[in-house]
Tab-separated table of C-alpha atoms in Angstrom:
chain	number	residue	atom	x	y	z
U	28	UNK	CA	118.125	-305.876	257.665
U	29	UNK	CA	117.053	-304.836	261.177
U	30	UNK	CA	113.462	-304.726	262.237
U	31	UNK	CA	113.657	-300.776	262.398
U	32	UNK	CA	115.158	-300.499	258.870
U	33	UNK	CA	112.239	-302.570	257.495
U	34	UNK	CA	109.647	-300.449	259.023
U	35	UNK	CA	111.198	-297.301	257.842
U	36	UNK	CA	111.300	-298.770	254.193
U	37	UNK	CA	107.664	-299.656	254.487
U	38	UNK	CA	106.645	-296.496	255.907
U	39	UNK	CA	108.590	-294.498	253.253
U	40	UNK	CA	106.882	-296.995	250.694
U	41	UNK	CA	103.387	-296.173	252.005
U	42	UNK	CA	103.757	-292.398	252.167
U	43	UNK	CA	105.552	-291.962	248.862
U	44	UNK	CA	103.344	-290.635	245.820
U	45	UNK	CA	102.984	-293.702	243.273
U	46	UNK	CA	102.467	-293.757	239.620
U	47	UNK	CA	99.323	-295.195	239.755
U	48	UNK	CA	96.517	-293.047	240.731
U	49	UNK	CA	92.757	-293.416	241.081
U	50	UNK	CA	90.383	-291.534	238.805
U	51	UNK	CA	91.533	-287.914	238.162
U	52	UNK	CA	90.531	-285.235	240.455
U	53	UNK	CA	87.424	-283.485	238.946
U	54	UNK	CA	87.977	-280.040	237.428
U	55	UNK	CA	86.896	-277.519	240.085
U	56	UNK	CA	86.377	-273.939	238.771
U	57	UNK	CA	86.405	-271.046	241.207
U	58	UNK	CA	83.116	-269.705	239.826
U	59	UNK	CA	80.830	-271.352	237.299
U	60	UNK	CA	79.979	-268.729	234.444
U	61	UNK	CA	76.988	-268.697	232.580
U	62	UNK	CA	77.318	-268.306	228.776
U	63	UNK	CA	76.719	-264.424	228.946
U	64	UNK	CA	79.308	-263.885	231.838
U	65	UNK	CA	81.727	-266.170	229.939
U	66	UNK	CA	81.415	-263.954	226.985
U	67	UNK	CA	81.543	-260.584	228.994
U	68	UNK	CA	84.962	-261.842	230.458
U	69	UNK	CA	86.458	-263.109	227.354
U	70	UNK	CA	88.528	-261.178	224.751
U	71	UNK	CA	87.531	-263.422	222.199
U	72	UNK	CA	84.624	-265.793	221.709
U	73	UNK	CA	84.625	-267.905	218.410
U	74	UNK	CA	84.013	-271.492	216.892
U	75	UNK	CA	86.962	-272.768	215.145
U	76	UNK	CA	88.556	-275.952	213.921
U	77	UNK	CA	91.832	-277.096	215.226
U	78	UNK	CA	94.597	-276.808	212.493
U	79	UNK	CA	97.246	-277.996	214.602
U	80	UNK	CA	98.021	-278.403	218.466
U	81	UNK	CA	101.181	-279.383	220.203
U	82	UNK	CA	103.226	-279.185	223.344
U	83	UNK	CA	105.956	-276.287	223.294
U	84	UNK	CA	108.907	-276.077	225.846
U	85	UNK	CA	108.848	-273.083	227.966
U	86	UNK	CA	110.903	-271.960	231.078
U	87	UNK	CA	108.209	-273.346	233.425
U	88	UNK	CA	108.057	-276.884	231.838
U	89	UNK	CA	105.686	-277.577	229.003
U	90	UNK	CA	102.339	-275.765	227.729
U	91	UNK	CA	99.973	-276.675	224.858
U	92	UNK	CA	99.392	-274.330	221.896
U	93	UNK	CA	96.476	-274.706	219.536
U	94	UNK	CA	96.031	-272.692	216.041
U	95	UNK	CA	92.334	-272.673	215.301
U	96	UNK	CA	90.609	-271.749	211.916
U	97	UNK	CA	87.963	-269.445	212.911
U	98	UNK	CA	84.543	-270.174	211.377
U	99	UNK	CA	82.147	-268.001	213.607
U	100	UNK	CA	82.738	-265.259	215.824
U	101	UNK	CA	81.063	-263.185	218.560
U	102	UNK	CA	83.851	-261.169	219.899
U	103	UNK	CA	87.388	-260.383	218.971
U	104	UNK	CA	88.069	-263.041	216.404
U	105	UNK	CA	88.486	-261.102	213.187
U	106	UNK	CA	91.244	-262.800	211.941
U	107	UNK	CA	90.944	-266.181	209.784
U	108	UNK	CA	92.995	-267.905	212.364
U	109	UNK	CA	93.987	-267.632	216.190
U	110	UNK	CA	96.610	-268.863	218.383
U	111	UNK	CA	95.321	-270.220	221.855
U	112	UNK	CA	97.366	-271.290	224.654
U	113	UNK	CA	95.633	-273.704	227.086
U	114	UNK	CA	95.945	-273.421	230.829
U	115	UNK	CA	94.128	-274.854	233.502
U	116	UNK	CA	95.668	-277.861	234.984
U	117	UNK	CA	92.979	-280.412	235.624
U	118	UNK	CA	90.791	-277.933	233.828
U	119	UNK	CA	92.740	-277.765	230.649
U	120	UNK	CA	90.978	-278.332	227.338
U	121	UNK	CA	92.317	-280.920	224.933
U	122	UNK	CA	92.384	-279.466	221.542
U	123	UNK	CA	92.672	-282.178	219.025
U	124	UNK	CA	93.503	-281.495	215.339
U	125	UNK	CA	90.546	-281.461	212.962
U	126	UNK	CA	87.933	-281.205	215.818
U	127	UNK	CA	85.605	-278.218	216.432
U	128	UNK	CA	85.615	-276.066	219.542
U	129	UNK	CA	83.512	-273.249	221.053
U	130	UNK	CA	86.504	-271.062	222.451
U	131	UNK	CA	86.197	-268.351	224.970
U	132	UNK	CA	89.511	-266.856	225.385
U	133	UNK	CA	91.100	-264.060	227.603
U	134	UNK	CA	94.308	-262.123	227.160
U	135	UNK	CA	97.078	-263.589	229.507
U	136	UNK	CA	98.346	-260.825	232.035
U	137	UNK	CA	101.805	-259.699	231.235
U	138	UNK	CA	102.030	-261.839	228.004
U	139	UNK	CA	99.121	-260.596	226.001
U	140	UNK	CA	98.401	-263.804	224.179
U	141	UNK	CA	95.038	-265.560	224.219
U	142	UNK	CA	94.435	-268.308	226.835
U	143	UNK	CA	91.710	-270.570	227.618
U	144	UNK	CA	90.535	-273.417	230.002
U	145	UNK	CA	87.348	-275.423	230.694
U	146	UNK	CA	86.407	-272.956	233.355
U	147	UNK	CA	86.130	-270.360	230.690
U	148	UNK	CA	83.248	-272.575	229.024
U	149	UNK	CA	85.594	-273.505	226.254
U	150	UNK	CA	84.497	-277.050	225.115
U	151	UNK	CA	84.151	-279.331	221.980
U	152	UNK	CA	81.706	-277.857	219.610
U	153	UNK	CA	77.871	-279.073	219.880
U	154	UNK	CA	75.439	-277.238	217.522
U	155	UNK	CA	72.545	-277.711	220.335
U	156	UNK	CA	74.635	-276.492	223.099
U	157	UNK	CA	73.192	-273.898	225.893
U	158	UNK	CA	75.996	-271.530	224.784
U	159	UNK	CA	75.289	-271.321	221.323
U	160	UNK	CA	71.417	-270.698	221.970
U	161	UNK	CA	72.366	-268.196	224.478
U	162	UNK	CA	74.829	-266.539	222.116
U	163	UNK	CA	72.719	-266.176	219.190
U	164	UNK	CA	74.001	-265.850	215.556
U	165	UNK	CA	77.716	-264.919	215.306
U	166	UNK	CA	79.473	-263.648	212.362
U	167	UNK	CA	80.276	-266.237	209.712
U	168	UNK	CA	83.765	-266.277	208.171
U	169	UNK	CA	83.802	-266.306	204.451
U	170	UNK	CA	85.312	-269.715	203.017
U	171	UNK	CA	88.781	-269.284	201.857
U	172	UNK	CA	88.936	-268.142	198.187
U	173	UNK	CA	85.591	-266.432	198.069
């Protein structure tokens, strides 16, 4: 192997992306919303428990879909269960089955379905969160069978 060929291989190896990365880039939202702004921008605001969450194959690759049982609602979540799709790349929310979340969801343009990400302030449920203090008392859903 000639020196020139070896140099090209080394240069290519240095410039090529690797499977090993440092810490993931932090999620950067275009604008940091207050709880009031997030509620105003959302189509649905609710606390729900994840019934199921899975990846679905789409034309553009994969996307996450979560079905949540609505427990408390402030806006647009009158059904007992809602389907929410996750967007946001680095700002995506990881919905885990059985866990509770405070969800701010908007309608996806052209598709009409509910979507969310962490920039919308969707996050794991925390009873003492600033959001719940600012939102005040929401409508409680009746337990099934009552």
